[in-house]
Coordinates of C-alpha atoms in Angstrom, one line a residue:
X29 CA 119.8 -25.4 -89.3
X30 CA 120.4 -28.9 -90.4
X31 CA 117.2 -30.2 -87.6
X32 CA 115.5 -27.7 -89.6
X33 CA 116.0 -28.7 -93.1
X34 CA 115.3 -32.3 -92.2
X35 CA 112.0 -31.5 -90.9
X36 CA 111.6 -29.3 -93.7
X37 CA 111.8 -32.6 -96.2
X38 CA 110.0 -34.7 -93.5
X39 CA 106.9 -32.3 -94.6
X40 CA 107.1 -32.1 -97.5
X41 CA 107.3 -36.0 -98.0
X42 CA 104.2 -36.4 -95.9
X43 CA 102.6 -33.5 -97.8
X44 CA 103.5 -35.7 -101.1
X45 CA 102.4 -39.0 -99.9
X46 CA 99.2 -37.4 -98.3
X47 CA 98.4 -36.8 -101.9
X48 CA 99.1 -39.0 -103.6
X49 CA 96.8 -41.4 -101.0
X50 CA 93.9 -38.4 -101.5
X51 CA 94.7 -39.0 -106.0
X52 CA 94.6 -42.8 -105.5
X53 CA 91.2 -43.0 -103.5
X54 CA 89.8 -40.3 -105.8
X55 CA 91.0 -42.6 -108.8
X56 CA 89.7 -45.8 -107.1
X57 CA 86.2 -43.7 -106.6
X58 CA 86.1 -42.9 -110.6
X59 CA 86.8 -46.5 -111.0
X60 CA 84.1 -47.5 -108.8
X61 CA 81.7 -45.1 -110.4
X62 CA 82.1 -46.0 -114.3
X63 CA 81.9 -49.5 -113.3
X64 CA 78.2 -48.8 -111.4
X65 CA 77.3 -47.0 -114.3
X66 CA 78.3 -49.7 -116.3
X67 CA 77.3 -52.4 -114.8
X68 CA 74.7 -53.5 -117.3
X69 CA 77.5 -53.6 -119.9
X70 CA 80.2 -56.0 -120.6
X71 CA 84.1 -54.6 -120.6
X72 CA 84.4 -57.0 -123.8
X73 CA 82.2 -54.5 -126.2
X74 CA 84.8 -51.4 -125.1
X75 CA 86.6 -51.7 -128.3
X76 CA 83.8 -52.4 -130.5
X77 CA 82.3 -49.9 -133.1
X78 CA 78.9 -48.9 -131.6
X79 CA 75.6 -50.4 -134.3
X80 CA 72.4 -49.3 -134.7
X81 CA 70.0 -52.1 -135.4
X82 CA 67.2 -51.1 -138.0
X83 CA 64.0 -54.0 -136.7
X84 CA 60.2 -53.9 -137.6
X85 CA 57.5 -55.8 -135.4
X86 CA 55.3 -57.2 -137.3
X87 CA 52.5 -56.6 -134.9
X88 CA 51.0 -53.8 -133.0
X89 CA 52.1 -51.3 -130.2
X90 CA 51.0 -53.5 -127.2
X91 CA 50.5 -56.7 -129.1
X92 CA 52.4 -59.5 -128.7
X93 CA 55.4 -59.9 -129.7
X94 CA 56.4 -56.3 -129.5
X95 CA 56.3 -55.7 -126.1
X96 CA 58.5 -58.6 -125.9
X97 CA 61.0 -57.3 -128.5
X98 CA 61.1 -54.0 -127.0
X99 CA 61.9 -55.7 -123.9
X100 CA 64.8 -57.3 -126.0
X101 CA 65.8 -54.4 -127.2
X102 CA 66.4 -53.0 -123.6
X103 CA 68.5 -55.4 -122.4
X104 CA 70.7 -56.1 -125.4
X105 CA 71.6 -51.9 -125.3
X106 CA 71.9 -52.3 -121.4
X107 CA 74.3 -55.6 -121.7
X108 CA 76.4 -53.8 -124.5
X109 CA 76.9 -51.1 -123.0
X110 CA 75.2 -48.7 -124.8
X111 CA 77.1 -50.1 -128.1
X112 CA 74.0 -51.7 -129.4
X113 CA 71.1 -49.5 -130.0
X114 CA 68.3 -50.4 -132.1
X115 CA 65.6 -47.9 -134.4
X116 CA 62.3 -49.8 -134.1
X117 CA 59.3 -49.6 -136.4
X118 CA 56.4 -51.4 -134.8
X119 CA 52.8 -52.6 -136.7
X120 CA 54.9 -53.8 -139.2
X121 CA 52.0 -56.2 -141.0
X122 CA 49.8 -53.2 -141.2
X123 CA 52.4 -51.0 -143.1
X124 CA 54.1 -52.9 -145.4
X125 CA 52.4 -56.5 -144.9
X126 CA 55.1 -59.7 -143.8
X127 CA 56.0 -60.2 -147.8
X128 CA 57.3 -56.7 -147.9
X129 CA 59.1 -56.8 -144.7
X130 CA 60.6 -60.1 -145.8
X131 CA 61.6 -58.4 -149.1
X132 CA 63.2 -55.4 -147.6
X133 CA 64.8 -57.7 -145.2
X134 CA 66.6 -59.8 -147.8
X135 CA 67.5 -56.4 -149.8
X136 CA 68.7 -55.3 -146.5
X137 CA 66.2 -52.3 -146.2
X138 CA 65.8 -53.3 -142.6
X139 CA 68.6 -55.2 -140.4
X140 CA 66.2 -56.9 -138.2
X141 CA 62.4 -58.2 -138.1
X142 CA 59.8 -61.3 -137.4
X143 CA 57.7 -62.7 -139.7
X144 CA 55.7 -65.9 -139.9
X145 CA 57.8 -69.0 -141.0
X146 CA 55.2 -69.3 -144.3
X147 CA 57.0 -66.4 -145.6
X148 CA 60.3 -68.6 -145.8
X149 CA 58.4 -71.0 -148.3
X150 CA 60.2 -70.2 -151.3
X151 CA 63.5 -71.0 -150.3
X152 CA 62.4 -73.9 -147.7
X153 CA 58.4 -74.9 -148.5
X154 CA 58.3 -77.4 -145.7
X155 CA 58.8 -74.4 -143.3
X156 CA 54.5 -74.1 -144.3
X157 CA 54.3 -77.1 -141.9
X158 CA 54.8 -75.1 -139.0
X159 CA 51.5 -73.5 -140.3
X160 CA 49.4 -76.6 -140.2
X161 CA 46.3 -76.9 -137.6
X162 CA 47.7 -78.9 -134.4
X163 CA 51.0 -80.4 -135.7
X164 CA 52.7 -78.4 -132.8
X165 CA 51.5 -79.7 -129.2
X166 CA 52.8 -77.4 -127.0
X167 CA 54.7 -74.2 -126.9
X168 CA 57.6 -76.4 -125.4
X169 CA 57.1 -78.6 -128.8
X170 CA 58.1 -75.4 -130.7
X171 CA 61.0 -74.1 -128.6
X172 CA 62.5 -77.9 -128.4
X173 CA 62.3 -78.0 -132.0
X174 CA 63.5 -74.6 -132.8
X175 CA 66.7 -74.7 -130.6
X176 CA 67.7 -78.3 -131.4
X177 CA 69.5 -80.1 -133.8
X178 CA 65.9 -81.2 -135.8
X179 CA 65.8 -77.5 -137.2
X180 CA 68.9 -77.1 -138.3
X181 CA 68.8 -78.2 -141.8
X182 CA 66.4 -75.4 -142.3
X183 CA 67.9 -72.1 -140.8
X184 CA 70.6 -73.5 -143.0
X185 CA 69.1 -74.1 -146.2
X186 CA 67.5 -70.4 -145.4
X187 CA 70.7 -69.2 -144.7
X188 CA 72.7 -70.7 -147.6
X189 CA 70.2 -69.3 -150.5
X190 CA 69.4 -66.2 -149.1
X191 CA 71.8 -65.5 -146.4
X192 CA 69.3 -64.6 -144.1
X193 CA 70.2 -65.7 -140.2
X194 CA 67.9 -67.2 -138.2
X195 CA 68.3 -66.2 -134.6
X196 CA 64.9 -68.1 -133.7
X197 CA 61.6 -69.2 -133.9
X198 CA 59.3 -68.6 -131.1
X199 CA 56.1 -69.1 -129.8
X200 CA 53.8 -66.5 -129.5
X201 CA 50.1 -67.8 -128.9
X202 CA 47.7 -70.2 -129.8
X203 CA 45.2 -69.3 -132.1
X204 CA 41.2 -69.9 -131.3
X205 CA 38.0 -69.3 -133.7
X206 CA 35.6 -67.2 -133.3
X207 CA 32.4 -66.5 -134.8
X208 CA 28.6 -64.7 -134.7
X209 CA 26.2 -66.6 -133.4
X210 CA 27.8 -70.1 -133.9
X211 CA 29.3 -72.1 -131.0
X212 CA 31.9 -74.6 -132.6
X213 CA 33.0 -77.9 -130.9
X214 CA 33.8 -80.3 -133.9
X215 CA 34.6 -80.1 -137.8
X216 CA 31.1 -80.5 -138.4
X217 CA 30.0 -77.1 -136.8
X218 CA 32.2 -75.5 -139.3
X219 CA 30.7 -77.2 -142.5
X220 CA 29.7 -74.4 -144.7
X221 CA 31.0 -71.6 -142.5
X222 CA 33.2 -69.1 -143.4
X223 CA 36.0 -68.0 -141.4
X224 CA 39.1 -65.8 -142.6
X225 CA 42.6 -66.8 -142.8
X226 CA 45.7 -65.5 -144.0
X227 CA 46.7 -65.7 -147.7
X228 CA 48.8 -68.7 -148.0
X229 CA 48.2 -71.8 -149.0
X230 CA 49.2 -73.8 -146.2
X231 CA 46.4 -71.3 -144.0
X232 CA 43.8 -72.1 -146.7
X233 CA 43.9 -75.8 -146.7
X234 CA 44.2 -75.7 -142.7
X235 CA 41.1 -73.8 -142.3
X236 CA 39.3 -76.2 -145.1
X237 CA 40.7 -79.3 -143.3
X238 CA 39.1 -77.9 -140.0
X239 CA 35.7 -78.4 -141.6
X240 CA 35.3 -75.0 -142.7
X241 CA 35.6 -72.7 -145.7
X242 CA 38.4 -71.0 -145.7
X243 CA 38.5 -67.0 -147.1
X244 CA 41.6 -65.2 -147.4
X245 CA 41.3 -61.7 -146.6
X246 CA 44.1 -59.1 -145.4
X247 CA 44.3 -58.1 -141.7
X248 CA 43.1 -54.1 -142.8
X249 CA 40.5 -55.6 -144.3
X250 CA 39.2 -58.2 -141.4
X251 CA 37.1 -56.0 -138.8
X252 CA 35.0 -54.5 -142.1
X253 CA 34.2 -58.0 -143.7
X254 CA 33.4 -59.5 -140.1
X255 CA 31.0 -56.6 -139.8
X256 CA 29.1 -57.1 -142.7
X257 CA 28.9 -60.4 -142.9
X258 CA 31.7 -61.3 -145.7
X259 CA 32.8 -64.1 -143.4
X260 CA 31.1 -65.4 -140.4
X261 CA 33.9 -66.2 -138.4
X262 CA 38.1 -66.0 -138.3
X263 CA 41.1 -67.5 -136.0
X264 CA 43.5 -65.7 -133.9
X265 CA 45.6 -65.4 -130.5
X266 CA 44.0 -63.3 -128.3
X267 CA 46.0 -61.0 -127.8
X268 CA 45.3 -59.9 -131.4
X269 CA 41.6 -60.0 -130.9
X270 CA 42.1 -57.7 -128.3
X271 CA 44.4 -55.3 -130.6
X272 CA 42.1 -55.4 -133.2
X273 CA 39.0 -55.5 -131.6
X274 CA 37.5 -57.9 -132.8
X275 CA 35.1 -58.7 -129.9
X276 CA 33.2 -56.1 -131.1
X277 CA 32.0 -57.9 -134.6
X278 CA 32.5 -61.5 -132.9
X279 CA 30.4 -62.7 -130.1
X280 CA 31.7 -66.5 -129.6
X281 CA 35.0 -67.5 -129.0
X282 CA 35.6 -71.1 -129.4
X283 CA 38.5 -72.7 -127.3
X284 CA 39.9 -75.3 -130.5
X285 CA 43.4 -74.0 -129.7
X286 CA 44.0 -75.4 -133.3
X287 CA 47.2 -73.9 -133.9
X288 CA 50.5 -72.8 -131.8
X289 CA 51.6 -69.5 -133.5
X290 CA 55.1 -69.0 -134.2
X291 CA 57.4 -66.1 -135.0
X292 CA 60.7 -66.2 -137.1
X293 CA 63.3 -63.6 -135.5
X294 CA 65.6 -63.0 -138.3
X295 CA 68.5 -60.7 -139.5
X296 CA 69.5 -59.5 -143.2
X297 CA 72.7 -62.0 -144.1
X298 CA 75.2 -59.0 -144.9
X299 CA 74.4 -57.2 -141.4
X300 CA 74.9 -59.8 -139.6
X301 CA 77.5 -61.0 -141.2
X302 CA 79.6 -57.6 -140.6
X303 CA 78.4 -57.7 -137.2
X304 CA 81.3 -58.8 -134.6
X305 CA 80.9 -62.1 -133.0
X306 CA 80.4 -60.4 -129.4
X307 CA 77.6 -58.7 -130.9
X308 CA 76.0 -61.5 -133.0
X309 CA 76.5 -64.0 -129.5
X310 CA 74.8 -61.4 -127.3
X311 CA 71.7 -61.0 -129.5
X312 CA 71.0 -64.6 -130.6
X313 CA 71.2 -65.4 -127.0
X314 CA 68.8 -63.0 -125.9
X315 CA 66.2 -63.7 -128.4
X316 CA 66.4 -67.6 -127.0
X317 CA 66.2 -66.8 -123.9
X318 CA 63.5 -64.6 -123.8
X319 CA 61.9 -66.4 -125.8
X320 CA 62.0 -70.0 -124.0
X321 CA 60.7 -68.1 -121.3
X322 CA 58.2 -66.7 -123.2
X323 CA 54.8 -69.0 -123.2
X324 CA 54.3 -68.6 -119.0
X325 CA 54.2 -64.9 -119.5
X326 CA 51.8 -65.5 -122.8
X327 CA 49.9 -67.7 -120.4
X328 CA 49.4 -65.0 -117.6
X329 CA 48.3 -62.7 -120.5
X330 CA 45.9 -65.0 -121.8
X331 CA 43.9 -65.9 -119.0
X332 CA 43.3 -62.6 -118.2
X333 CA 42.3 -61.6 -121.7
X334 CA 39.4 -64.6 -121.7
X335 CA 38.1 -63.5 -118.4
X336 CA 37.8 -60.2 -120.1
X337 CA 36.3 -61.2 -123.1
X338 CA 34.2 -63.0 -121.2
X339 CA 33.1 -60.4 -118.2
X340 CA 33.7 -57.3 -120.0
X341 CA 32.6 -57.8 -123.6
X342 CA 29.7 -60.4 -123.1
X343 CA 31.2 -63.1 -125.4
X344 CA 30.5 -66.7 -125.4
X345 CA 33.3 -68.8 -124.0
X346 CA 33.0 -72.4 -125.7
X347 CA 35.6 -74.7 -123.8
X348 CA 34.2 -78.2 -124.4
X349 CA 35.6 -79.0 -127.9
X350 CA 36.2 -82.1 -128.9
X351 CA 40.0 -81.4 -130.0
X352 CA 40.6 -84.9 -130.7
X353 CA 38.3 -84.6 -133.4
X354 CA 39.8 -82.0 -134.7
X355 CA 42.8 -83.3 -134.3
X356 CA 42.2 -86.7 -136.6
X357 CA 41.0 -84.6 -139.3
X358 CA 43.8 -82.3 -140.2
X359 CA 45.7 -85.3 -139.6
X360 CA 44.2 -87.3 -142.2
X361 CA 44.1 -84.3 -144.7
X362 CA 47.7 -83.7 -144.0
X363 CA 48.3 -87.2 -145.5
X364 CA 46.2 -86.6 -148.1
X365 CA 48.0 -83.2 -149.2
X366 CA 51.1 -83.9 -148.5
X367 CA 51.4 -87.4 -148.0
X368 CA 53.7 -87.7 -151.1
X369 CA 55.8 -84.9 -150.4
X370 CA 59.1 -86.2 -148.4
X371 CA 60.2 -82.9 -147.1
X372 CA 57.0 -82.1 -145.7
X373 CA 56.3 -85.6 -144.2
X374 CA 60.0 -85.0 -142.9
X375 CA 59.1 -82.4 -141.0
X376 CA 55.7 -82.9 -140.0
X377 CA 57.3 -86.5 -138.2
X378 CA 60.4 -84.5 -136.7
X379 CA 57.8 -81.6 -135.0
X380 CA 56.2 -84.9 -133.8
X381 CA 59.2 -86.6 -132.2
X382 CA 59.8 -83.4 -130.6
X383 CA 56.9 -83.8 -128.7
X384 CA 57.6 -86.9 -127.5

């Protein structure tokens, strides 16, 4: 009887232990699982109050830089775990126009958005410089600027009177003229033509400086007055050529690569601000780093583009232009401008030294 109890126990201990073996591998499984599924996420957001991000792109679906920012998008959700998401209104320039998003982003209408750094001008006016025909070199000109100490004074002058964060400034495609029926290799091919800008001042006298006459006219507006003649020519990237199909009023495209186009990634002062420090650390990094990565993919994009421009839509490619001449000349009129003006000459030399 005794023999019998004690096997009896034996049993039911191995029963137990049997188990509790089976309840720990099944545990360890779970563990294993969540943290597959979670593997895009940090463990550090867990606690953290899940955000909705409210951003505008300024351009269109498939135009640069919205691809890029929905790409951004992806990976901050994925890296937080789900505890980021973001509501994204895209062709922003064409709804509202930059001066309203830049509005509703200081009112706090939207959390998130780019816009060019001309729209900064009345808190820092030197920001226009950015704006000016060839004063950036390179697309690694603008990122070394942007993420170093040089630009520092102004994301904090921005952020002091309007408390508006800068996460960064980015490159995102050099701007070309085109034109109908004229093939433009120095300033003195533009004398007398007109070619459309944007409406600000620092555009205006850039375009005039190039040799031509400048005519502001709104993006809505641009494909009509090309195709009637209001202005013989305008700048762009090409990807927004493409977007707005402009090949189809244009038939020469003139390689003066005359300006580096920029972006200013930015966030309303009082989201931010709320936002936890995990959360403001993850996106600012993401923006840079995208974005320093930025100019090869830009690069792929473009090539491609001018082979179809050139193949597919029969336009003239004009690639001998004399850059250094146009080079001198906004140069000179800079001076001339601005010359007097410390904060832009401030500026202007620090983009330079960048460079260097």
């Amino acid at each position: 009887m005794k023999k019998r109890w004690i096997s009896v126990v034996m049993g039911l201990l191995m029963v137990c232990c049997t188990t509790a073996c089976q309840s720990g591998e099944s545990k360890q499984s779970d563990e294993t699982t969540v943290k597959e599924q979670g593997a895009e996420g940090d463990d550090s957001f867990a606690d953290l109050s899940p955000v909705t991000v409210k951003m505008v792109c300024t351009s269109l679906e498939g135009e640069e830089p919205t691809p890029e920012m929905q790409r951004i998008a992806e990976e901050i959700e994925d890296k937080s775990g789900g505890k980021i998401t973001f509501d994204i209104t895209i062709g922003g320039s064409t709804l509202f126009g930059e001066s309203e998003m830049y509005d509703m982003l200081r009112s706090g209408s939207i959390d998130m958005c780019n816009v060019a750094p001309t729209q900064f001008s009345d808190i820092a006016p030197e920001m226009s410089v950015c704006c000016w025909p060839y004063v950036f070199e390179s697309a690694d000109n603008i990122n070394d600027f942007w993420t170093g100490e040089s630009s520092q004074y102004l994301k904090d002058m921005v952020k002091d009177k309007s408390g508006i964060e800068i996460l960064t400034t980015g490159f995102t495609g050099v701007r070309n003229v085109t034109t109908q029926g004229i093939e433009v290799r120095c300033p003195d091919d533009l004398d007398g033509v007109k070619i459309r800008c944007m409406d600000s001042k620092i555009y205006v006298d850039g375009t005039n400086a190039m040799g031509a006459t400048a005519v502001p006219i709104a993006w809505s507006e641009l494909y009509f007055a090309l195709q009637t003649g209001v202005v013989q020519g305008q700048e762009n990237a090409n990807t927004v050529m493409e977007a707005g199909s402009l090949y189809e009023v244009q038939d020469t495209l003139s390689l003066t690569e005359h300006l580096y186009s920029m972006s200013t990634f930015a966030a309303n002062g009082d989201f931010w601000d709320a936002l936890p420090g995990e959360f403001q650390d993850l996106i600012r990094a993401t923006f840079v780093e995208h974005f320093k990565a930025f100019p090869e993919k830009l690069q792929e994009e473009n090539d491609k583009l001018l082979e179809k421009f050139k193949s597919e839509y029969d336009m003239k490619i004009v690639e001998d232009v004399d850059k250094q001449a146009f080079i001198d000349a906004c140069g000179e009129e800079f001076m001339k401008e601005f010359g007097d003006d410390e904060a832009y000459v401030k500026m202007y030399d620090a983009i330079k030294e960048c460079a260097k």
